[in-house]
Tab-separated table of C-alpha atoms and ligand atoms in Angstrom:
chain	number	residue	atom	x	y	z
A	74	MET	CA	92.653	93.767	129.485
A	75	SER	CA	89.586	93.637	127.274
A	76	GLN	CA	87.530	90.479	126.951
A	77	GLY	CA	87.507	88.656	123.640
A	78	VAL	CA	85.060	89.266	120.792
A	79	LEU	CA	82.664	86.392	121.508
A	80	GLU	CA	82.779	86.969	125.267
A	81	THR	CA	81.952	90.665	124.865
A	82	ALA	CA	79.188	90.015	122.346
A	83	THR	CA	77.570	87.410	124.611
A	84	ALA	CA	77.765	89.648	127.700
A	85	ILE	CA	76.088	92.492	125.816
A	86	ARG	CA	73.455	90.391	124.085
A	87	GLU	CA	72.488	88.756	127.393
A	88	GLY	CA	72.221	92.130	129.110
A	89	ASN	CA	75.164	91.608	131.504
A	90	GLN	CA	76.950	94.643	130.126
A	91	SER	CA	75.807	97.581	128.017
A	92	ALA	CA	77.530	98.434	124.746
A	93	MET	CA	78.238	101.881	126.190
A	94	ASP	CA	79.985	100.421	129.257
A	95	ALA	CA	82.058	98.140	127.038
A	96	LEU	CA	83.029	101.124	124.912
A	97	GLU	CA	83.835	103.418	127.849
A	98	ALA	CA	86.037	100.717	129.384
A	99	CYS	CA	87.776	100.395	126.042
A	100	LEU	CA	88.254	104.163	125.677
A	101	SER	CA	89.766	104.461	129.145
A	102	ARG	CA	92.126	101.532	128.451
A	103	ILE	CA	93.257	103.323	125.310
A	104	GLU	CA	93.717	106.585	127.164
A	105	SER	CA	95.810	105.086	129.931
A	106	GLY	CA	97.438	102.228	128.043
A	107	ASP	CA	98.353	103.542	124.610
A	108	THR	CA	101.001	106.084	125.543
A	109	ALA	CA	104.068	103.931	124.964
A	110	THR	CA	102.824	101.822	122.051
A	111	ARG	CA	100.886	104.591	120.215
A	112	SER	CA	98.857	102.065	118.283
A	113	PHE	CA	95.935	104.433	117.630
A	114	GLN	CA	96.086	107.134	114.982
A	115	HIS	CA	92.654	108.598	115.793
A	116	VAL	CA	90.276	107.561	118.565
A	117	GLN	CA	86.850	108.470	117.204
A	118	ALA	CA	85.092	108.517	120.567
A	119	ASP	CA	81.988	110.497	119.662
A	120	ALA	CA	81.180	108.471	116.562
A	121	ALA	CA	81.794	105.281	118.560
A	122	ARG	CA	79.524	106.472	121.394
A	123	ALA	CA	76.726	107.087	118.897
A	124	GLU	CA	77.137	103.517	117.604
A	125	ALA	CA	77.191	102.040	121.120
A	126	ARG	CA	74.065	104.011	122.039
A	127	ALA	CA	72.295	102.671	118.949
A	128	VAL	CA	73.152	99.103	119.987
A	129	ASP	CA	71.862	99.648	123.521
A	130	ASP	CA	68.666	101.228	122.162
A	131	ALA	CA	68.134	98.290	119.827
A	132	ILE	CA	68.593	95.814	122.692
A	133	ALA	CA	66.148	97.791	124.826
A	134	ALA	CA	63.634	97.742	121.959
A	135	GLY	CA	64.074	93.983	121.599
A	136	ARG	CA	65.468	94.243	118.072
A	137	ASP	CA	68.051	91.835	116.630
A	138	VAL	CA	71.425	93.445	117.345
A	139	GLY	CA	73.691	91.258	115.244
A	140	PRO	CA	76.460	88.815	116.135
A	141	LEU	CA	79.028	91.488	117.085
A	142	ALA	CA	76.650	93.755	118.996
A	143	GLY	CA	78.612	96.236	121.082
A	144	VAL	CA	82.057	94.752	120.373
A	145	PRO	CA	84.643	97.569	120.137
A	146	ILE	CA	86.847	97.094	117.072
A	147	ALA	CA	89.808	99.127	115.781
A	148	ILE	CA	90.373	99.670	112.057
A	149	LYS	CA	93.685	99.937	110.228
A	150	ASP	CA	94.138	103.442	108.908
A	151	ASN	CA	93.942	102.370	105.254
A	152	ILE	CA	90.309	101.187	105.361
A	153	VAL	CA	87.940	104.097	104.806
A	154	MET	CA	84.909	105.035	106.882
A	155	THR	CA	82.531	107.930	106.321
A	156	GLY	CA	82.701	110.738	108.842
A	157	ARG	CA	86.151	109.668	110.009
A	158	GLU	CA	89.601	110.605	108.914
A	159	THR	CA	91.792	108.163	106.972
A	160	ASN	CA	95.515	108.942	106.620
A	161	CYS	CA	97.137	105.661	105.475
A	162	GLY	CA	100.147	106.704	107.551
A	163	SER	CA	100.910	109.351	104.927
A	164	ARG	CA	101.315	113.125	104.906
A	165	ILE	CA	99.674	113.178	101.504
A	166	LEU	CA	96.345	112.115	103.054
A	167	GLU	CA	96.469	114.397	106.108
A	168	GLY	CA	92.928	115.521	106.866
A	169	TYR	CA	91.365	113.201	104.266
A	170	HIS	CA	87.732	112.223	104.848
A	171	SER	CA	86.339	109.555	102.562
A	172	PRO	CA	82.963	110.215	100.961
A	173	PHE	CA	82.148	106.506	101.134
A	174	GLU	CA	82.420	103.561	103.506
A	175	SER	CA	84.382	100.323	103.028
A	176	THR	CA	82.297	97.180	102.705
A	177	ALA	CA	84.181	95.505	105.582
A	178	THR	CA	83.463	98.311	108.089
A	179	ASP	CA	79.921	98.653	106.798
A	180	ARG	CA	79.342	94.962	107.494
A	181	LEU	CA	80.947	95.194	110.931
A	182	ARG	CA	78.617	98.052	111.814
A	183	SER	CA	75.574	96.206	110.492
A	184	ALA	CA	76.582	93.305	112.748
A	185	GLY	CA	76.504	95.691	115.722
A	186	ALA	CA	80.240	96.335	116.142
A	187	VAL	CA	81.383	99.673	117.516
A	188	LEU	CA	84.301	101.133	115.569
A	189	VAL	CA	86.515	102.874	118.112
A	190	GLY	CA	89.198	104.362	115.929
A	191	THR	CA	91.964	103.916	113.419
A	192	THR	CA	95.327	102.264	114.015
A	193	ARG	CA	98.742	103.357	112.763
A	194	CYS	CA	100.336	101.544	109.872
A	195	ASP	CA	103.303	101.835	107.548
A	196	GLU	CA	102.630	104.427	104.874
A	197	PHE	CA	100.203	102.945	102.328
A	198	ALA	CA	100.795	99.568	104.036
A	199	MET	CA	104.356	99.370	102.715
A	200	GLY	CA	106.609	97.966	105.385
A	201	SER	CA	107.221	95.272	107.981
A	202	SER	CA	107.794	97.348	111.103
A	203	THR	CA	105.310	100.277	111.327
A	204	GLU	CA	108.327	102.576	111.469
A	205	HIS	CA	107.312	104.169	108.153
A	206	CYS	CA	104.275	106.047	109.437
A	207	SER	CA	104.111	109.819	108.997
A	208	SER	CA	102.775	110.322	112.531
A	209	GLY	CA	105.478	108.207	114.179
A	210	SER	CA	106.197	104.559	114.848
A	211	VAL	CA	104.292	102.087	117.041
A	212	GLY	CA	105.932	100.162	119.898
A	213	ASN	CA	105.555	96.443	120.525
A	214	PRO	CA	103.587	95.917	123.776
A	215	TRP	CA	106.056	93.170	124.804
A	216	ASP	CA	108.962	95.614	124.583
A	217	THR	CA	108.279	99.126	123.407
A	218	ASP	CA	111.850	99.505	122.073
A	219	ARG	CA	110.985	96.844	119.526
A	220	VAL	CA	108.782	96.999	116.444
A	221	PRO	CA	105.282	95.465	116.424
A	222	GLY	CA	105.833	94.267	112.845
A	223	GLY	CA	103.995	95.791	109.937
A	224	SER	CA	102.329	97.092	108.171
A	225	SER	CA	99.259	96.496	110.419
A	226	GLY	CA	101.440	97.128	113.484
A	227	GLY	CA	98.950	99.411	115.228
A	228	SER	CA	96.159	96.841	114.886
A	229	ALA	CA	98.351	94.020	116.240
A	230	ALA	CA	99.715	96.125	119.114
A	231	ALA	CA	96.218	97.326	120.115
A	232	VAL	CA	94.930	93.753	120.364
A	233	ALA	CA	98.086	92.445	122.070
A	234	ALA	CA	97.966	95.226	124.673
A	235	GLY	CA	94.348	94.315	125.424
A	236	LEU	CA	93.030	97.734	124.371
A	237	VAL	CA	90.436	96.226	122.018
A	238	PRO	CA	89.192	92.665	121.505
A	239	ALA	CA	89.840	92.821	117.748
A	240	ALA	CA	91.072	94.946	114.877
A	241	LEU	CA	91.001	94.838	111.098
A	242	GLY	CA	94.251	94.825	109.164
A	243	SER	CA	95.249	94.427	105.547
A	244	ASP	CA	97.669	91.907	104.088
A	245	THR	CA	99.379	92.341	100.715
A	246	GLY	CA	102.495	90.314	101.485
A	247	GLY	CA	102.191	89.491	105.171
A	248	SER	CA	100.946	92.652	106.867
A	249	ILE	CA	98.361	90.904	109.048
A	250	ARG	CA	100.319	87.739	109.850
A	251	GLN	CA	103.778	89.194	110.459
A	252	PRO	CA	102.660	91.787	113.067
A	253	ALA	CA	100.271	89.236	114.625
A	254	CYS	CA	103.275	86.954	115.002
A	255	LEU	CA	105.588	89.600	116.492
A	256	CYS	CA	102.886	90.787	118.929
A	257	GLY	CA	101.636	87.328	119.979
A	258	VAL	CA	98.094	87.495	118.573
A	259	THR	CA	96.074	85.671	115.913
A	260	GLY	CA	96.078	87.179	112.409
A	261	LEU	CA	94.098	85.817	109.462
A	262	LYS	CA	94.658	86.635	105.799
A	263	PRO	CA	91.614	85.274	103.952
A	264	SER	CA	91.641	83.943	100.375
A	265	TYR	CA	91.961	86.704	97.776
A	266	GLY	CA	88.476	88.079	97.103
A	267	ARG	CA	86.797	86.380	100.084
A	268	VAL	CA	86.509	89.782	101.784
A	269	SER	CA	85.619	92.740	99.580
A	270	ARG	CA	88.421	95.242	98.934
A	271	TRP	CA	85.923	98.068	98.440
A	272	GLY	CA	87.181	100.949	100.563
A	273	LEU	CA	90.624	99.473	101.198
A	274	VAL	CA	93.120	102.005	99.863
A	275	ALA	CA	94.793	100.043	97.069
A	276	PHE	CA	98.452	99.036	97.311
A	277	GLY	CA	98.856	95.867	95.203
A	278	SER	CA	95.348	95.227	93.932
A	279	SER	CA	95.937	91.613	92.889
A	280	LEU	CA	97.374	90.798	96.345
A	281	ASP	CA	95.513	93.009	98.878
A	282	CYS	CA	93.214	91.348	101.457
A	283	ILE	CA	91.404	92.636	104.541
A	284	GLY	CA	91.360	90.346	107.575
A	285	PRO	CA	90.974	90.211	111.365
A	286	LEU	CA	93.536	90.368	114.196
A	287	THR	CA	92.154	88.833	117.376
A	288	ARG	CA	93.232	87.059	120.515
A	289	ASP	CA	92.158	83.598	119.367
A	290	VAL	CA	90.831	81.622	116.417
A	291	PRO	CA	87.096	81.562	117.302
A	292	ASP	CA	87.163	85.373	117.476
A	293	ALA	CA	88.816	85.496	114.032
A	294	ALA	CA	86.125	83.138	112.686
A	295	ALA	CA	83.406	85.352	114.196
A	296	LEU	CA	84.786	88.417	112.415
A	297	LEU	CA	85.289	86.563	109.143
A	298	ASN	CA	81.669	85.402	109.301
A	299	VAL	CA	80.639	89.047	109.200
A	300	ILE	CA	83.080	90.569	106.710
A	301	ALA	CA	83.302	87.734	104.136
A	302	GLY	CA	81.010	87.476	101.152
A	303	PRO	CA	80.283	88.656	97.639
A	304	ASP	CA	80.173	92.376	96.944
A	305	ARG	CA	79.036	93.849	93.660
A	306	ARG	CA	81.281	96.879	94.262
A	307	ASP	CA	84.402	94.705	94.076
A	308	SER	CA	84.487	92.741	90.827
A	309	THR	CA	87.269	90.520	92.224
A	310	SER	CA	85.226	89.420	95.233
A	311	VAL	CA	84.365	85.713	95.289
A	312	ASP	CA	80.743	85.415	94.272
A	313	THR	CA	79.757	82.368	96.328
A	314	GLU	CA	78.217	82.767	99.779
A	315	PRO	CA	80.721	81.912	102.527
A	316	PRO	CA	80.125	78.995	104.926
A	317	ASP	CA	79.722	79.443	108.697
A	318	TYR	CA	83.344	79.656	109.855
A	319	LEU	CA	82.501	79.293	113.539
A	320	ALA	CA	80.618	76.071	112.856
A	321	ALA	CA	83.613	74.818	110.861
A	322	LEU	CA	85.719	74.843	114.034
A	323	GLU	CA	83.782	71.756	115.123
A	324	ASP	CA	84.737	69.787	111.985
A	325	THR	CA	86.565	66.515	112.505
A	326	GLY	CA	88.058	63.946	110.179
A	327	PRO	CA	91.472	62.879	108.952
A	328	LEU	CA	94.055	65.537	108.351
A	329	VAL	CA	97.341	65.603	106.483
A	330	VAL	CA	99.653	68.451	107.440
A	331	GLY	CA	102.512	69.360	105.086
A	332	ILE	CA	105.718	70.910	106.420
A	333	PRO	CA	107.594	72.797	103.686
A	334	ARG	CA	111.306	71.897	103.924
A	335	GLN	CA	112.257	75.330	102.591
A	336	HIS	CA	110.578	76.964	105.593
A	337	ARG	CA	112.777	75.051	108.065
A	338	HIS	CA	115.714	77.289	107.317
A	339	LYS	CA	118.897	77.211	109.365
A	340	GLY	CA	118.626	80.980	109.668
A	341	ASN	CA	115.409	80.664	111.682
A	342	HIS	CA	115.648	81.572	115.368
A	343	PRO	CA	115.809	78.401	117.549
A	344	ALA	CA	112.584	79.403	119.347
A	345	VAL	CA	110.817	79.676	115.973
A	346	GLU	CA	112.021	76.218	114.992
A	347	ALA	CA	110.954	74.875	118.403
A	348	ALA	CA	107.470	76.389	117.938
A	349	VAL	CA	107.019	74.627	114.588
A	350	ASP	CA	108.265	71.337	116.092
A	351	GLU	CA	105.859	71.706	118.992
A	352	ALA	CA	102.920	72.466	116.689
A	353	ARG	CA	103.779	69.455	114.551
A	354	ALA	CA	103.952	67.171	117.605
A	355	THR	CA	100.612	68.526	118.877
A	356	LEU	CA	98.875	67.878	115.577
A	357	GLU	CA	100.349	64.372	115.401
A	358	ALA	CA	99.173	63.674	118.958
A	359	GLN	CA	95.700	64.815	117.845
A	360	GLY	CA	95.780	62.204	115.071
A	361	ALA	CA	97.026	64.182	112.076
A	362	THR	CA	99.538	62.746	109.654
A	363	THR	CA	102.478	65.046	108.913
A	364	VAL	CA	104.568	64.931	105.750
A	365	GLU	CA	107.518	66.959	104.577
A	366	VAL	CA	106.873	68.680	101.289
A	367	ASP	CA	108.794	70.914	98.905
A	368	LEU	CA	107.926	74.527	98.167
A	369	ALA	CA	111.014	75.097	96.061
A	370	MET	CA	109.727	78.446	94.812
A	371	THR	CA	109.971	79.875	98.350
A	372	ASP	CA	113.360	81.309	97.412
A	373	HIS	CA	111.788	83.274	94.543
A	374	GLY	CA	108.807	84.591	96.499
A	375	ILE	CA	110.335	87.889	97.613
A	376	ALA	CA	111.655	88.774	94.153
A	377	THR	CA	108.306	87.949	92.558
A	378	TYR	CA	106.327	89.829	95.177
A	379	TYR	CA	108.440	92.972	95.078
A	380	VAL	CA	108.108	93.256	91.307
A	381	VAL	CA	104.336	92.636	91.190
A	382	ALA	CA	103.532	94.703	94.304
A	383	THR	CA	105.647	97.713	93.309
A	384	ALA	CA	104.310	97.655	89.737
A	385	GLU	CA	100.737	97.725	91.031
A	386	ALA	CA	101.590	100.320	93.685
A	387	SER	CA	103.154	102.695	91.159
A	388	SER	CA	99.951	102.630	89.175
A	389	ASN	CA	97.577	102.752	92.191
A	390	LEU	CA	99.390	105.652	93.820
A	391	ALA	CA	99.317	107.776	90.651
A	392	ARG	CA	95.971	109.188	91.820
A	393	PHE	CA	97.617	110.990	94.766
A	394	ASP	CA	98.761	114.001	92.800
A	395	GLY	CA	97.566	116.869	94.980
A	396	ILE	CA	94.838	117.709	92.458
A	397	ARG	CA	92.461	114.761	92.334
A	398	TYR	CA	93.520	113.391	95.710
A	399	GLY	CA	95.839	114.380	98.442
A	400	ARG	CA	97.492	117.357	99.956
A	401	ARG	CA	98.599	119.973	97.426
A	402	ALA	CA	101.904	121.821	97.723
A	403	SER	CA	101.559	125.590	97.367
A	404	MET	CA	102.239	126.718	93.827
A	405	ASN	CA	105.240	128.956	93.246
A	406	PRO	CA	105.196	131.688	90.602
A	407	GLY	CA	106.268	130.414	87.205
A	408	GLU	CA	105.678	126.741	88.092
A	409	THR	CA	103.973	124.382	85.668
A	410	LEU	CA	101.306	121.857	86.605
A	411	GLU	CA	103.993	119.187	86.203
A	412	ASP	CA	106.135	120.963	88.831
A	413	LEU	CA	103.161	121.105	91.167
A	414	TYR	CA	102.531	117.368	90.829
A	415	ALA	CA	106.186	116.637	91.464
A	416	ARG	CA	106.369	118.844	94.539
A	417	SER	CA	103.054	117.657	96.005
A	418	ARG	CA	104.119	114.040	95.609
A	419	GLY	CA	107.689	114.715	96.727
A	420	GLU	CA	106.486	116.427	99.918
A	421	GLY	CA	103.562	114.108	100.559
A	422	PHE	CA	105.166	110.663	100.181
A	423	GLY	CA	107.800	109.293	102.528
A	424	PRO	CA	111.044	107.677	101.335
A	425	GLU	CA	109.814	104.060	101.295
A	426	VAL	CA	106.738	104.914	99.224
A	427	ARG	CA	108.857	106.933	96.795
A	428	ARG	CA	111.231	103.973	96.483
A	429	ARG	CA	108.316	101.636	95.683
A	430	ILE	CA	106.859	104.022	93.086
A	431	MET	CA	110.235	104.299	91.384
A	432	LEU	CA	110.824	100.541	91.460
A	433	GLY	CA	107.342	99.892	90.097
A	434	THR	CA	107.650	102.483	87.357
A	435	TYR	CA	110.998	100.983	86.380
A	436	VAL	CA	109.768	97.372	86.114
A	437	LEU	CA	106.814	98.508	83.986
A	438	SER	CA	108.773	100.744	81.648
A	439	ALA	CA	109.373	99.920	77.995
A	440	GLY	CA	112.512	97.858	77.644
A	441	TYR	CA	112.302	96.431	81.197
A	442	TYR	CA	108.726	95.188	81.197
A	443	ASP	CA	109.570	91.785	79.683
A	444	ALA	CA	112.677	91.307	81.793
A	445	TYR	CA	111.017	92.127	85.130
A	446	TYR	CA	107.233	92.439	85.192
A	447	LYS	CA	106.448	89.702	82.671
A	448	LYS	CA	109.030	87.425	84.273
A	449	ALA	CA	107.452	88.041	87.705
A	450	LEU	CA	104.024	87.119	86.341
A	451	GLN	CA	105.502	83.885	84.985
A	452	ALA	CA	107.111	83.149	88.358
A	453	ARG	CA	103.755	83.900	89.987
A	454	ARG	CA	102.111	81.241	87.827
A	455	VAL	CA	104.793	78.681	88.804
A	456	ILE	CA	104.320	79.494	92.525
A	457	HIS	CA	100.589	79.062	92.069
A	458	GLU	CA	101.041	75.667	90.395
A	459	GLU	CA	103.488	74.554	93.054
A	460	TYR	CA	101.003	75.276	95.849
A	461	LYS	CA	98.314	73.457	93.864
A	462	SER	CA	100.384	70.316	93.557
A	463	VAL	CA	101.478	70.455	97.212
A	464	PHE	CA	97.822	70.664	98.275
A	465	GLU	CA	97.183	67.405	96.413
A	466	LYS	CA	99.332	65.783	99.113
A	467	CYS	CA	98.109	67.634	102.206
A	468	ASP	CA	95.209	69.656	103.614
A	469	VAL	CA	97.199	72.456	105.239
A	470	LEU	CA	100.805	73.614	105.442
A	471	LEU	CA	102.557	74.332	108.741
A	472	GLY	CA	105.661	76.472	109.154
A	473	PRO	CA	106.991	79.630	110.750
A	474	THR	CA	105.395	83.034	110.152
A	475	THR	CA	108.677	84.918	110.526
A	476	ALA	CA	112.251	83.748	110.974
A	477	GLU	CA	112.838	85.880	114.070
A	478	PRO	CA	110.952	87.449	116.970
A	479	ALA	CA	110.447	91.258	117.033
A	480	PHE	CA	113.566	93.272	116.238
A	481	ARG	CA	114.697	96.558	117.761
A	482	MET	CA	113.395	99.783	116.286
A	483	GLY	CA	115.856	101.285	113.878
A	484	SER	CA	117.908	98.095	113.669
A	485	ILE	CA	116.987	97.303	110.045
A	486	ALA	CA	118.097	100.205	107.887
A	487	ASP	CA	118.603	98.281	104.660
A	488	PRO	CA	115.334	98.009	102.665
A	489	LEU	CA	116.207	94.597	101.236
A	490	THR	CA	116.760	93.154	104.731
A	491	MET	CA	113.353	94.558	105.696
A	492	TYR	CA	111.767	93.000	102.589
A	493	LEU	CA	113.171	89.613	103.586
A	494	CYS	CA	111.095	89.678	106.811
A	495	ASP	CA	108.198	88.506	104.627
A	496	ARG	CA	109.851	85.500	103.046
A	497	TYR	CA	107.419	82.985	104.557
A	498	THR	CA	104.302	85.117	104.133
A	499	VAL	CA	104.356	86.459	100.548
A	500	GLY	CA	103.649	83.030	99.002
A	501	ALA	CA	100.040	83.029	100.224
A	502	ASN	CA	99.398	86.445	98.636
A	503	ILE	CA	101.055	85.486	95.366
A	504	ALA	CA	98.903	82.342	95.200
A	505	GLY	CA	95.753	84.010	96.618
A	506	ILE	CA	95.330	81.366	99.331
A	507	PRO	CA	94.295	81.840	102.984
A	508	ALA	CA	96.874	81.780	105.781
A	509	ILE	CA	96.871	82.407	109.512
A	510	SER	CA	99.482	83.202	112.136
A	511	ILE	CA	98.902	82.046	115.702
A	512	PRO	CA	101.139	82.340	118.767
A	513	GLY	CA	103.484	79.335	118.857
A	514	GLY	CA	105.608	80.026	121.939
A	515	HIS	CA	107.782	82.601	123.659
A	516	THR	CA	111.465	83.254	124.059
A	517	GLU	CA	113.718	85.418	126.203
A	518	VAL	CA	115.769	87.976	124.269
A	519	ASP	CA	117.990	90.367	126.228
A	520	GLY	CA	115.928	89.835	129.351
A	521	VAL	CA	112.502	90.357	127.788
A	522	THR	CA	109.910	87.785	126.809
A	523	LEU	CA	108.892	87.916	123.163
A	524	PRO	CA	106.298	85.855	121.297
A	525	VAL	CA	107.032	83.713	118.246
A	526	GLY	CA	104.386	82.478	115.826
A	527	VAL	CA	103.518	79.620	113.534
A	528	GLN	CA	101.777	79.945	110.204
A	529	LEU	CA	99.218	77.639	108.608
A	530	GLN	CA	98.257	77.897	104.929
A	531	ALA	CA	95.369	76.198	103.102
A	532	PRO	CA	94.126	75.932	99.500
A	533	PHE	CA	92.004	78.714	97.965
A	534	LEU	CA	88.759	79.070	99.991
A	535	GLY	CA	90.077	76.514	102.485
A	536	GLU	CA	89.352	78.798	105.458
A	537	PRO	CA	87.125	76.209	107.201
A	538	THR	CA	89.995	73.685	107.410
A	539	LEU	CA	92.575	76.393	108.106
A	540	LEU	CA	90.582	77.722	111.060
A	541	ARG	CA	89.748	74.269	112.349
A	542	VAL	CA	93.425	73.243	112.462
A	543	ALA	CA	94.508	76.576	113.969
A	544	ASN	CA	91.838	76.208	116.636
A	545	GLN	CA	92.879	72.634	117.392
A	546	LEU	CA	96.430	73.830	117.937
A	547	GLN	CA	95.342	76.723	120.131
A	548	GLN	CA	93.175	74.529	122.288
A	549	ALA	CA	96.177	72.350	123.080
A	550	SER	CA	98.326	75.178	124.410
A	551	GLU	CA	98.261	78.340	126.487
A	552	HIS	CA	100.506	80.365	124.149
A	553	HIS	CA	97.701	82.642	122.999
A	554	ARG	CA	96.637	83.387	126.588
A	555	LYS	CA	100.001	84.826	127.597
A	556	THR	CA	99.920	88.603	127.511
A	557	PRO	CA	102.620	91.265	127.745
A	558	ALA	CA	103.362	92.456	131.273
A	559	ALA	CA	101.422	95.658	131.931
B	623	LIG	N1	105.962	94.027	104.216
B	623	LIG	C1	105.432	93.869	102.906
B	623	LIG	C2	105.665	95.116	102.101
B	623	LIG	O1	106.313	95.963	102.582
B	623	LIG	C3	103.982	93.512	102.979
B	623	LIG	C4	103.122	94.677	103.224
B	623	LIG	C5	101.667	94.326	103.302
B	623	LIG	O2	101.287	93.162	103.381
B	623	LIG	N2	100.845	95.347	103.200
B	623	LIG	O3	105.245	95.254	101.008
């Protein structure tokens, strides 16, 4: 089991461990421990060794090594890095090497982190189970016959299995929080634009966010401190300098916690309901006031999200045509360029991605645009307003992250049922607000222990309060310390 982010960084900075030793320990854990879960797509050992060596040299030379010096971090396979392959879980990007580096990984490296490799995800981040990955699915470390959640399932599984102290994921409708929840780790989706999207392969550009998956809240704050901030290469990045999120964990003061009635659904698993009750009681015991609030638009979140996200995806994925980007099918005699596009895309994209492109093209087409896309944008505005008025009554919202613990691989064949896994998470993306999932308890299902999670949401740029409350909750329990049996 790896140490946490802050623990590792301190040990290396104080000379108790070298960055190279930390990396080698991490690489051997991956080699021996990642056979059943398969969370890594590529382990980029040589590139990582060069980074670790540079950190050790800098320490030896007495130079400032940065807050994450020597911390091994895994990167979801849809965030590009130079000199390393990015596949996005898709055949169409097999062998793809980006000519440029994402801002988030660039900042991690500048802070001294060592990027060990890429983690499997659902193809182009579309999914809730990491079963839609061209190189195969990822197992949940708590029970490898179950899914780790998705789409950042590889990142969540790698952290939960103790292979790495932290990983980056991306969240368009829940893809950091839902797998964090199903794997029993902490997953933070920052406010839209708080972390630059430069170098994140676009899925739904108005919803996509990069964020950390870690073992606890201080580690998430430490990563956010490094990756957050304005970036001139992403015109949607928030242009104010971020506060110190680690320092914010020490904040005190009165707190009103809202519990959305619509998230206490009778369909929720009893252990999920118990976790929310426990979190509420803990916060009350710590002096917070709790109030029940209405998020009536919850029921329309999935419909809104799946129109906006597929519309944006159909346009974003148009670039993968086998000519400008992506793997090209071989051209048959007599074929037109149009045929070549169709075959390259037909062979390169998996069924879920093709479904999304078709849905998105449909909702944007003349005659349907007003009925679907425009309507979804109107619903989006209403959801936004509803969150705004709820946050006039409370500082944060508390509820479940998912309705159920991890499900068995292959057990959800119907796409709509899979889409409904995100019913409590899509709201934060639609409204652009920050949200976090932390372990909230455990339950026995068919003889195995599985984690359940709770979600906190805060107003736009309310990460300091969000992290403070999440940390308060974590300090009052041991849920986040429980790890899957080896
Ligand atoms: N599961 C959702 C989807 O399939 C969310 C994915 C994500 O956040 N990237 O679209």
